[in-house]
Tab-separated table of C-alpha atoms and ligand atoms in Angstrom:
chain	number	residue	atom	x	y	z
Q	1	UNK	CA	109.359	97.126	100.282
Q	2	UNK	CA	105.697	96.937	99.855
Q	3	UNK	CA	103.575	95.696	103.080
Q	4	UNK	CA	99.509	94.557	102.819
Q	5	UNK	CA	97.372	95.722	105.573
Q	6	UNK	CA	94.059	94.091	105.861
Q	7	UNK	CA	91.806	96.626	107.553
Q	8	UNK	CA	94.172	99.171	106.956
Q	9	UNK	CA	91.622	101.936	106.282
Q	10	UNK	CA	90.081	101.427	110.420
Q	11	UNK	CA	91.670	103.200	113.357
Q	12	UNK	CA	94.950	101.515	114.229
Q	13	UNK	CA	95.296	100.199	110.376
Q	14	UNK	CA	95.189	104.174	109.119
Q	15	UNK	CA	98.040	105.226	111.878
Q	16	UNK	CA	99.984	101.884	110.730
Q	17	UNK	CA	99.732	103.235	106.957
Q	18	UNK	CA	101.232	106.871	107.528
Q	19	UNK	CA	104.126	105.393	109.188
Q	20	UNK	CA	105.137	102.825	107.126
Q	21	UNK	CA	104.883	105.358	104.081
Q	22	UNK	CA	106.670	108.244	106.003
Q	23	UNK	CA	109.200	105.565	106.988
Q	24	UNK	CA	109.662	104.502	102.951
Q	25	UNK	CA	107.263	101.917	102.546
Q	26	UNK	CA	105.551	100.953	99.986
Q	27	UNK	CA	101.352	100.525	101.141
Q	28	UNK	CA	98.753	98.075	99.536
Q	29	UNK	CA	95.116	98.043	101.497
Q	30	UNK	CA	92.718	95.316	101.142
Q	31	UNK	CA	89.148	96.709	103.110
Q	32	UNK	CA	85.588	96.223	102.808
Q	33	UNK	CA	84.444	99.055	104.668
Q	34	UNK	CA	82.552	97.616	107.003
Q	35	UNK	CA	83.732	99.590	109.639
Q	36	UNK	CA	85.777	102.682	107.795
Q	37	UNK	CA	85.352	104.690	104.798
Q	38	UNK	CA	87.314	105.498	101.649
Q	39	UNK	CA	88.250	109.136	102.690
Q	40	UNK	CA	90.316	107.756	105.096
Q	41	UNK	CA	92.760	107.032	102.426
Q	42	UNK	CA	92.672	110.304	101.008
Q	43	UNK	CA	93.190	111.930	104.741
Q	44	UNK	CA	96.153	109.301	105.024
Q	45	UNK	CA	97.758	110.646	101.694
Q	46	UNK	CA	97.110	113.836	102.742
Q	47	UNK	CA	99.336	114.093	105.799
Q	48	UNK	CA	102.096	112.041	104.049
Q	49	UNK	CA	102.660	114.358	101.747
Q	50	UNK	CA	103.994	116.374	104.169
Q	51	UNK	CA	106.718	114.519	104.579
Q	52	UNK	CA	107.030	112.145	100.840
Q	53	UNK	CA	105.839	112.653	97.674
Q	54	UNK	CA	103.623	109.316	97.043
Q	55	UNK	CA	102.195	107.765	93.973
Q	56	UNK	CA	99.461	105.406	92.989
Q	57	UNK	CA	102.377	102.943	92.596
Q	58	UNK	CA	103.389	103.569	96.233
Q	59	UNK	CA	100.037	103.263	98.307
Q	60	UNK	CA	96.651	101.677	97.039
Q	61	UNK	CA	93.395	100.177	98.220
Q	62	UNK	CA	91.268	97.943	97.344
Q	63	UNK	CA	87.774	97.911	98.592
Q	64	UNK	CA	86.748	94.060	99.049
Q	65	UNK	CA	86.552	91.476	101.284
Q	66	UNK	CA	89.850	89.699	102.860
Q	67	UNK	CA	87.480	86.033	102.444
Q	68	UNK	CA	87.022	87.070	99.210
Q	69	UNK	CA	90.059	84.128	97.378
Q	70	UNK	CA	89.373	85.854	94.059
Q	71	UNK	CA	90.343	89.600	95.198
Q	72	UNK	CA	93.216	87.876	97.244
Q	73	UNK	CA	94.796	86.468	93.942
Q	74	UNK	CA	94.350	89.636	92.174
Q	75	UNK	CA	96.635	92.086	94.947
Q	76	UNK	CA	99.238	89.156	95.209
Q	77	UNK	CA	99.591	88.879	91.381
Q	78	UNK	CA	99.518	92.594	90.674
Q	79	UNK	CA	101.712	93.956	93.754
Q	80	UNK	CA	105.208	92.432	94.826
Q	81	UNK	CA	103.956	91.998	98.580
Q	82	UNK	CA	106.820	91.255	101.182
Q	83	UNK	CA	104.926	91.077	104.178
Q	84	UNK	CA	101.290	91.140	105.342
Q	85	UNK	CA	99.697	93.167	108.665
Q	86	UNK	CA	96.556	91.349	109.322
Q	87	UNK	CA	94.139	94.011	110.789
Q	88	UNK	CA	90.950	93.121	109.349
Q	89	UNK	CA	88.430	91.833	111.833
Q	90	UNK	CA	85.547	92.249	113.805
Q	91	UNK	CA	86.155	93.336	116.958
Q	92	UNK	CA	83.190	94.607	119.319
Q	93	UNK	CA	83.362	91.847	122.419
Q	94	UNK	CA	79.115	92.687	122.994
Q	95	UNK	CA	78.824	92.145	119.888
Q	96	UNK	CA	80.554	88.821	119.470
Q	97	UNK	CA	78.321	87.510	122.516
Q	98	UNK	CA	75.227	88.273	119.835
Q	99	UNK	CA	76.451	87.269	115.889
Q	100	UNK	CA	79.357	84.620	116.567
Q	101	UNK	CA	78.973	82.863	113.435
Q	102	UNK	CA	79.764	86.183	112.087
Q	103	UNK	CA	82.868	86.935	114.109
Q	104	UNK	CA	84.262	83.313	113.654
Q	105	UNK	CA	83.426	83.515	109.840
Q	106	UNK	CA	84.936	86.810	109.494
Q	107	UNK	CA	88.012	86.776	111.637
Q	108	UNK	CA	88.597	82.964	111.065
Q	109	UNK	CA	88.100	82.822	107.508
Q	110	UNK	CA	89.670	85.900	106.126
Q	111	UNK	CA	92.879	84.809	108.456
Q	112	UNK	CA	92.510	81.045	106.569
Q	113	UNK	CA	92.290	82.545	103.370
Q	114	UNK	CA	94.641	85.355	103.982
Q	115	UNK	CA	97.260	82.554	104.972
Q	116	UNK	CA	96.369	80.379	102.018
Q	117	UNK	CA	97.047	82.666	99.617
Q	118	UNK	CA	100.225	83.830	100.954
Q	119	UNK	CA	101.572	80.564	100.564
Q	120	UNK	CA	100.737	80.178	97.437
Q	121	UNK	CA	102.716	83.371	96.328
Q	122	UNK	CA	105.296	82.823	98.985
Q	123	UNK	CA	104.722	85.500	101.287
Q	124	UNK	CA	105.937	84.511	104.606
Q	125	UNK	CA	106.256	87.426	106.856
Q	126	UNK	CA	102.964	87.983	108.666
Q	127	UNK	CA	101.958	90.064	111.435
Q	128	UNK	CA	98.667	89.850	113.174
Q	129	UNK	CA	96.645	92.053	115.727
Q	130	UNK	CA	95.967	90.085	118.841
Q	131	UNK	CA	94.688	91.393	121.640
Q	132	UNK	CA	95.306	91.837	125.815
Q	133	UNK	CA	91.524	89.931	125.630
Q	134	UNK	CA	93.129	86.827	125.589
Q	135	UNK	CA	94.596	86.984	129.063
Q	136	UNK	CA	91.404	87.082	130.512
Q	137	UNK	CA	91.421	88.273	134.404
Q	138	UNK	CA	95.688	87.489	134.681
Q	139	UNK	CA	96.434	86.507	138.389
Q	140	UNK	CA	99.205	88.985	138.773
Q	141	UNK	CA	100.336	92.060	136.744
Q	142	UNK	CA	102.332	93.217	134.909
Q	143	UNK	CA	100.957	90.769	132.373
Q	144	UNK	CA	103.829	88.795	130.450
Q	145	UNK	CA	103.424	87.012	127.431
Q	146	UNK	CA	103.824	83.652	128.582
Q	147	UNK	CA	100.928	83.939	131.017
Q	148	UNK	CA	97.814	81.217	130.484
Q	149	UNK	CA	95.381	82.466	128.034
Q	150	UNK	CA	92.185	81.926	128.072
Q	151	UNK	CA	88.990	83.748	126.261
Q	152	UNK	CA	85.386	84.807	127.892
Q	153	UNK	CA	83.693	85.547	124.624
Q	154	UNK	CA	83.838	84.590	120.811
Q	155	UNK	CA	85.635	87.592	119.785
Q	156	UNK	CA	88.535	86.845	122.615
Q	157	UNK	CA	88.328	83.470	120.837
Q	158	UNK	CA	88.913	84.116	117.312
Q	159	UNK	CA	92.107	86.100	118.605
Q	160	UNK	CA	93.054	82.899	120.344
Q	161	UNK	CA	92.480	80.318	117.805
Q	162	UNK	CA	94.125	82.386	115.162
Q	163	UNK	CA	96.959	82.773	117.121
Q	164	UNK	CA	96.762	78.608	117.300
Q	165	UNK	CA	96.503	78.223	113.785
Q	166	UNK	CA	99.739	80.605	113.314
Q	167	UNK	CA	101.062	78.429	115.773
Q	168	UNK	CA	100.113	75.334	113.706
Q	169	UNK	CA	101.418	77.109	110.486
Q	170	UNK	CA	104.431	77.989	111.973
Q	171	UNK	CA	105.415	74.327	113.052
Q	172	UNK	CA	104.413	72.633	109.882
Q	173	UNK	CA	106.631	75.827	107.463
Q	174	UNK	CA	109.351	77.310	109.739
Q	175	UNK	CA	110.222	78.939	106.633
Q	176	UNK	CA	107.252	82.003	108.121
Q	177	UNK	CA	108.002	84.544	110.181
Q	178	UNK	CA	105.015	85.595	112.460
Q	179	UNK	CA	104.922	88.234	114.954
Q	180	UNK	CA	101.728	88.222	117.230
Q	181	UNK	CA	100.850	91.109	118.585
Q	182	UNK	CA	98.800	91.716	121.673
Q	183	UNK	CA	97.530	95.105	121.703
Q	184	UNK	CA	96.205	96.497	125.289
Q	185	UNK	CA	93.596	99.303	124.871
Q	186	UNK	CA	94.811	102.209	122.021
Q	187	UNK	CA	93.017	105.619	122.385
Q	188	UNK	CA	93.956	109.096	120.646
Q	189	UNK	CA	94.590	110.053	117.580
Q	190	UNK	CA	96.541	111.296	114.955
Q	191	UNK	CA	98.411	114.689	115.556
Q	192	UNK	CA	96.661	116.265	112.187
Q	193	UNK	CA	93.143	115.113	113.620
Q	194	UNK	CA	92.936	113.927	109.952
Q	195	UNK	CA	92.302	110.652	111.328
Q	196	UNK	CA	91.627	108.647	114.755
Q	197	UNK	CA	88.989	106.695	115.820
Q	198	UNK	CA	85.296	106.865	115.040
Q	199	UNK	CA	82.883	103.740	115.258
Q	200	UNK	CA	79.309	103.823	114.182
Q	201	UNK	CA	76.481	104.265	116.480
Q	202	UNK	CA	77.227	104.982	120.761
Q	203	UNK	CA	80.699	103.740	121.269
Q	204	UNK	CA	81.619	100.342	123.639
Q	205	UNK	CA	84.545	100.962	124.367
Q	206	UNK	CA	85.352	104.510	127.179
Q	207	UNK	CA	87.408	106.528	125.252
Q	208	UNK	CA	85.614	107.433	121.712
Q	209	UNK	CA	82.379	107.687	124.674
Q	210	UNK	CA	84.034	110.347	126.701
Q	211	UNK	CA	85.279	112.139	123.426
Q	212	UNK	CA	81.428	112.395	122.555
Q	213	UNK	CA	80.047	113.563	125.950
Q	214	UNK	CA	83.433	115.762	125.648
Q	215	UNK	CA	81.700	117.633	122.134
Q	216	UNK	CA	78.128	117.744	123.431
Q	217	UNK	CA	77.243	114.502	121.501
Q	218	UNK	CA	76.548	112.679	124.343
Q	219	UNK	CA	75.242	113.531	127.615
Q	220	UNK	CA	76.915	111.662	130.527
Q	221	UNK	CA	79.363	108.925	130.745
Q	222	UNK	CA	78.501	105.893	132.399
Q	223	UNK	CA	81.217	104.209	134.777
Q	224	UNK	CA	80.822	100.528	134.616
Q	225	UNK	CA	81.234	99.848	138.273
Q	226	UNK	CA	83.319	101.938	141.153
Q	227	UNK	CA	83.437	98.671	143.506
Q	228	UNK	CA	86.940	96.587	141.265
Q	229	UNK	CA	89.219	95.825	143.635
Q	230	UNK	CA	91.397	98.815	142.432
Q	231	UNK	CA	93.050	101.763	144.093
Q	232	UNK	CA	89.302	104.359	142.920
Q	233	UNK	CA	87.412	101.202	142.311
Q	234	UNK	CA	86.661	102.080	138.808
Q	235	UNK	CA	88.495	99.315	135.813
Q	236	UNK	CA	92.084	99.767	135.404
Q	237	UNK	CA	93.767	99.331	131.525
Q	238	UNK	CA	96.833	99.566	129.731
Q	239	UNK	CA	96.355	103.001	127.600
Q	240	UNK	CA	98.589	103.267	124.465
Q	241	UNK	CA	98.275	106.203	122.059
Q	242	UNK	CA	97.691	104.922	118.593
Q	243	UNK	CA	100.490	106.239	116.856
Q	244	UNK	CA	102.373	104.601	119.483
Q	245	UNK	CA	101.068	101.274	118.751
Q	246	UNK	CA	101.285	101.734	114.969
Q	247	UNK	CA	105.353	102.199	115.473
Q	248	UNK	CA	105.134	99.025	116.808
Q	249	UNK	CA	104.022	97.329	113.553
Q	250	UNK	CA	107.244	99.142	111.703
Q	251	UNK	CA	109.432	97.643	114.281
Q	252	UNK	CA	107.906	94.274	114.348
Q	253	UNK	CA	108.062	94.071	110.331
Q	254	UNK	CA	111.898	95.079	110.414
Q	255	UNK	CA	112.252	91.757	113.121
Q	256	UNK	CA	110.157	89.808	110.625
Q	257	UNK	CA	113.357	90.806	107.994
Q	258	UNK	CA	115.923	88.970	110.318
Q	259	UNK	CA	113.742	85.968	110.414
Q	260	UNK	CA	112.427	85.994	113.730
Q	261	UNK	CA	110.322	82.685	113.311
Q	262	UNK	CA	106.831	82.813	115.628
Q	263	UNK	CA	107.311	85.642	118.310
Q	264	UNK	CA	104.294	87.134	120.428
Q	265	UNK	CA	105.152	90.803	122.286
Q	266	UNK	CA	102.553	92.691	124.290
Q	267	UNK	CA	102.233	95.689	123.244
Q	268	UNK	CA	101.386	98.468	125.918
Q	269	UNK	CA	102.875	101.106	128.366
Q	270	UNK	CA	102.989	98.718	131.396
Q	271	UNK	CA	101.009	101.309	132.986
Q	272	UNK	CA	97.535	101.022	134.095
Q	273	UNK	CA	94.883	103.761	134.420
Q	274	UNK	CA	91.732	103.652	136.324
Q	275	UNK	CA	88.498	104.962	134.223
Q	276	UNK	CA	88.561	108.232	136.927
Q	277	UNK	CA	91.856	108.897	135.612
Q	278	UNK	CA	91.172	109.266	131.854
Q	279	UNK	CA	88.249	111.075	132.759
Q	280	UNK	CA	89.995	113.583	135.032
Q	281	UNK	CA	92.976	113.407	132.351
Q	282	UNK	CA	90.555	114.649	129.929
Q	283	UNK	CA	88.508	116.978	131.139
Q	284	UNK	CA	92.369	118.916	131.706
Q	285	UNK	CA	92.355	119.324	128.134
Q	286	UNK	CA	88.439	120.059	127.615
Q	287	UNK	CA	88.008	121.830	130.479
Q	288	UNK	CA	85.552	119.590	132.631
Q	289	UNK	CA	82.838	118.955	129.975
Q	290	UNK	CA	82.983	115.023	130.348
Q	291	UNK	CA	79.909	114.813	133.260
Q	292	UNK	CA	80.145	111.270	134.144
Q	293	UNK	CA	77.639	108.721	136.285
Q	294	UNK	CA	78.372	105.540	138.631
Q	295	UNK	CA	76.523	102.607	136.739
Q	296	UNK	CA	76.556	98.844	137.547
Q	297	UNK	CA	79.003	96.706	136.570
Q	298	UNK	CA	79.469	95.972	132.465
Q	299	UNK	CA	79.237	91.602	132.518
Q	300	UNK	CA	82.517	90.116	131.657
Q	301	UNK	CA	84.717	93.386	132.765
Q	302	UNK	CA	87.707	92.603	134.597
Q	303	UNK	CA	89.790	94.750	137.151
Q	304	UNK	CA	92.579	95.253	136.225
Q	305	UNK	CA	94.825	94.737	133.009
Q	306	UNK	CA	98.505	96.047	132.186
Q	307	UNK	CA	101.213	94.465	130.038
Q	308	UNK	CA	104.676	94.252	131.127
Q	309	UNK	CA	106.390	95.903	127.657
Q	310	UNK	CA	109.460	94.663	128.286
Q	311	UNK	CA	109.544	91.966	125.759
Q	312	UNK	CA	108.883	94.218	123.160
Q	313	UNK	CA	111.801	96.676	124.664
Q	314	UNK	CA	114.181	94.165	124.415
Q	315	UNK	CA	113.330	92.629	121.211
Q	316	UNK	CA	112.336	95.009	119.080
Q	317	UNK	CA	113.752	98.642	120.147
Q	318	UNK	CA	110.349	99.499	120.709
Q	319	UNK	CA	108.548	101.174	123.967
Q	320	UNK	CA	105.295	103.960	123.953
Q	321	UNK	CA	106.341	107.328	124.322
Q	322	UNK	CA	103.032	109.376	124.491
Q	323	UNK	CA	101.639	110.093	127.947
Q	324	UNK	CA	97.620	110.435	129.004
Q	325	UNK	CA	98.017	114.033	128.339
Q	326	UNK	CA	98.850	113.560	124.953
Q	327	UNK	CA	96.417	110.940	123.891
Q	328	UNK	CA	93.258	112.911	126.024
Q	329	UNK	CA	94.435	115.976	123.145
Q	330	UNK	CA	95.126	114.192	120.071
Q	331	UNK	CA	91.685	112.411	120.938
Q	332	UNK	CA	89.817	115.660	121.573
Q	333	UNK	CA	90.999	117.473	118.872
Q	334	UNK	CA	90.097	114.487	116.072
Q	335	UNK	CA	86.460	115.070	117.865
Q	336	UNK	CA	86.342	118.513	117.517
Q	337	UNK	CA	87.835	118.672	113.949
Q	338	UNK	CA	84.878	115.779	112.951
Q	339	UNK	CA	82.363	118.270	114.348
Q	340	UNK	CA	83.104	120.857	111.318
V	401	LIG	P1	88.619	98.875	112.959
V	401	LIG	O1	87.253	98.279	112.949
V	401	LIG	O2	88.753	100.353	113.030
V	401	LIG	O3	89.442	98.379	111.680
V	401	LIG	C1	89.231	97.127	111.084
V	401	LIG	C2	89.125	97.371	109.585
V	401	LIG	O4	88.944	96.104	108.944
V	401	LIG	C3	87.926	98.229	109.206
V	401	LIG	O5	88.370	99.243	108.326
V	401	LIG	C4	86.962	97.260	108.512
V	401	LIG	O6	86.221	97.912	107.492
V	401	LIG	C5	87.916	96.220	107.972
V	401	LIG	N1	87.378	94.854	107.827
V	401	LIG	C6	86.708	94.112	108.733
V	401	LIG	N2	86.438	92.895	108.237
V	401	LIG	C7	86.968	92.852	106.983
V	401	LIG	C8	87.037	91.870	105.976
V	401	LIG	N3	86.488	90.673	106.136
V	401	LIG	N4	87.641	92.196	104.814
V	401	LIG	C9	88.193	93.411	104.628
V	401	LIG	N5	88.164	94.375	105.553
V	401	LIG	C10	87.568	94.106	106.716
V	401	LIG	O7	89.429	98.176	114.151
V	401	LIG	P2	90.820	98.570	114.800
V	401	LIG	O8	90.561	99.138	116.141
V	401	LIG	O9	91.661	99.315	113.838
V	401	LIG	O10	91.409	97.106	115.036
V	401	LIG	C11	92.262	96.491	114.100
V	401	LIG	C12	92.593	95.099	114.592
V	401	LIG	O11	93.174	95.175	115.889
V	401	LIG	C13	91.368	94.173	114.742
V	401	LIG	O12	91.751	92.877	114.347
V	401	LIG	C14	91.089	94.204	116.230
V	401	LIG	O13	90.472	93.032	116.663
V	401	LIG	C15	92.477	94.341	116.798
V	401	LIG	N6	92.494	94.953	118.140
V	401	LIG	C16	91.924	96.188	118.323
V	401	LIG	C17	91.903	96.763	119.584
V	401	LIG	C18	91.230	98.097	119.823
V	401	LIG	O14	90.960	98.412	120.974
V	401	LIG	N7	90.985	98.915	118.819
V	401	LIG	C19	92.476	96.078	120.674
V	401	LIG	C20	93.076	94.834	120.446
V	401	LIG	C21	93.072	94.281	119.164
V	402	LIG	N1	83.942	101.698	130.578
V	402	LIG	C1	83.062	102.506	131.248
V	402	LIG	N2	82.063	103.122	130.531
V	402	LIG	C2	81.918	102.964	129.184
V	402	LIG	C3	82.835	102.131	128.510
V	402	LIG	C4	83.837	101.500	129.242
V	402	LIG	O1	83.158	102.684	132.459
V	402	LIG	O2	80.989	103.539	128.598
V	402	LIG	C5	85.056	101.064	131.337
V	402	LIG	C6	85.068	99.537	131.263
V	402	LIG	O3	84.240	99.014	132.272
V	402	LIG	C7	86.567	99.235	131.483
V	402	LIG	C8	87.270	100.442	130.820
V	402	LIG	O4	86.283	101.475	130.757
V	402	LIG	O5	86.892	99.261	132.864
V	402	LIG	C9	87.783	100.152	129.419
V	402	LIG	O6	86.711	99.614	128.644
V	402	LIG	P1	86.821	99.500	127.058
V	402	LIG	O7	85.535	98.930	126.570
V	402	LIG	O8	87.276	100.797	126.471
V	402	LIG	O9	88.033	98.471	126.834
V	402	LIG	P2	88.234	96.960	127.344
V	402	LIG	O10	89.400	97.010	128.268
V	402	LIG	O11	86.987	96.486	127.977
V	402	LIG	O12	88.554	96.238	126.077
């Protein structure tokens, strides 16, 4: 079986590739870079062939633009695709606040046209990366998937719409199968430290930030706030280790081969960690080099987000197995192995 991942040379697309092809699969990429580079794919082979000898027949990329129709036509006529993992997106909520036509032309469009061409080769199994974002602040946790949505910011938004248009899609050709996934916050990286998670410029988000103060490349964290109504006051989340998550897509893609029809699962521990405890968690394994600072409050932050997994139990075999411990040293060592 051969699976399309849009985005699949980024952070949770790259974990998503080496288990698919350990697990037999066949791999197409379609990615413009924007937020990656091409020796991701190389590191990707590379730990795979531990495990299976792979081919240019059994994983490729192509470097282009998911809006682009014309490169769309091209991978569906030249590769027998069976099912599609929409990564590919913007994703940085600041961001989003500053360039929305950007995010909703990117993440809208490249969904549209993703969907359009599909169709028109009669792809129908489709997976696509939503996020906990579009819970907003939930009124009681564990979060559940049937709770009210509702987005503060355009990137929250172009998760929700998309997952209305699927919805749409879904009602007017029952003949798809969709599986929505709603990812709470994925840190670490891969066991190899071949690959893991590296934006451009001084991280957002508080993980790939501590990893940097961690190696010396930053000075001192800043805590966003220690008055949340939360046991240490500091922003409690829903930690998943990457590879974690990316077993998720495997399982949801083998639901998506009993014709599952339009099915949203959370995925997440359904435990929540406040930002002291991922800092204490990894200075453990770095031996207390993350210095960190109080700070006001980030605008838009919430207190306190965790899923309730359970769906995602039931339905699809599937629950996280790594603890903090393991994503703090997966995480660290990727840092320390980009260092050399
Ligand atoms: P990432 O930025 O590492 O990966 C996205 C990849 O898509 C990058 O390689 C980028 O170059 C590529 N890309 C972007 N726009 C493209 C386009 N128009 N055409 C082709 N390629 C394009 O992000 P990630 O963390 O791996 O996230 C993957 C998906 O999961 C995104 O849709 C994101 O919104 C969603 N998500 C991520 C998180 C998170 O915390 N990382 C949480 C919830 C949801
Ligand atoms: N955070 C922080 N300092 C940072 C980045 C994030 O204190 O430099 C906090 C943020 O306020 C939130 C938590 O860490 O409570 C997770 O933030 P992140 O941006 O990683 O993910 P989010 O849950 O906002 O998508």
């Amino acid at each position: 079986m051969s699976i399309l991942l849009t985005g699949g040379l980024g952070y949770i697309g790259s974990h998503t590739a080496v288990e698919l092809l350990s697990a037999g699969y066949d791999v197409v990429v379609v990615d413009n870079l924007s937020n990656s580079d091409l020796s991701v794919k190389d590191r990707i082979a590379q730990i795979v062939s531990s495990t299976r000898k792979i081919g240019e027949d059994n994983f490729k990329v192509y470097v282009g633009d998911v809006r682009d129709e014309n490169l769309l036509n091209k991978v569906f006529s030249q590769n027998k695709i069976d099912a599609v993992v929409h990564f590919a997106g913007l994703k940085a909520v600041g961001e989003s606040t500053k360039k929305p036509i950007e995010y909703y032309d990117n993440n809208l469009i490249s969904t549209l046209k993703l969907l359009e061409v599909m169709r028109k080769f009669n792809v129908k199994n489709f997976v696509f990366s939503s996020s906990a974002t579009v819970y907003g602040q939930a009124k009681s946790m564990p979060i559940y998937e049937d709770f009210p949505v509702g987005a503060t910011n355009p990137y929250g938004r172009t998760k929700l719409f998309i997952e209305e248009i699927l919805k749409d899609l879904y009602a007017a050709d029952n003949s798809f199968n969709i599986a929505i996934l709603r990812y709470f916050n994925p840190i670490g990286a891969h066991d190899s430290g071949l690959i893991g998670e590296d934006p451009n410029g001084i991280p957002n988000n508080l993980f790939p930030y501590i990893s940097r103060v961690a190696t010396g490349k930053l000075d001192c964290l800043s805590i966003f706030g220690n008055d949340y109504n939360t046991p240490d006051g500091t922003g409690v989340r829903d930690y998943i280790h990457v590879v974690d998550l990316a077993k998720g897509h495997l399982c949801a893609i083998k639901k998506l081969e009993q014709n599952c029809g339009l099915q949203i699962y959370n995925l997440g521990t359904g435990k929540g960690y406040s930002v002291l405890d991922i800092v204490n968690a990894y200075n453990k394994v770095c031996g207390g080099k993350v210095k960190y600072k109080f700070a006001p409050r980030r605008p838009g932050d919430i207190d306190i987000c965790y899923a309730s997994p359970e769906k995602a139990e039931k339905e699809l075999g599937w629950h996280a197995e790594r603890d903090l411990e393991n994503m703090c040293k997966t995480g660290y060592n990727f840092e320390c192995k980009k260092q050399k």
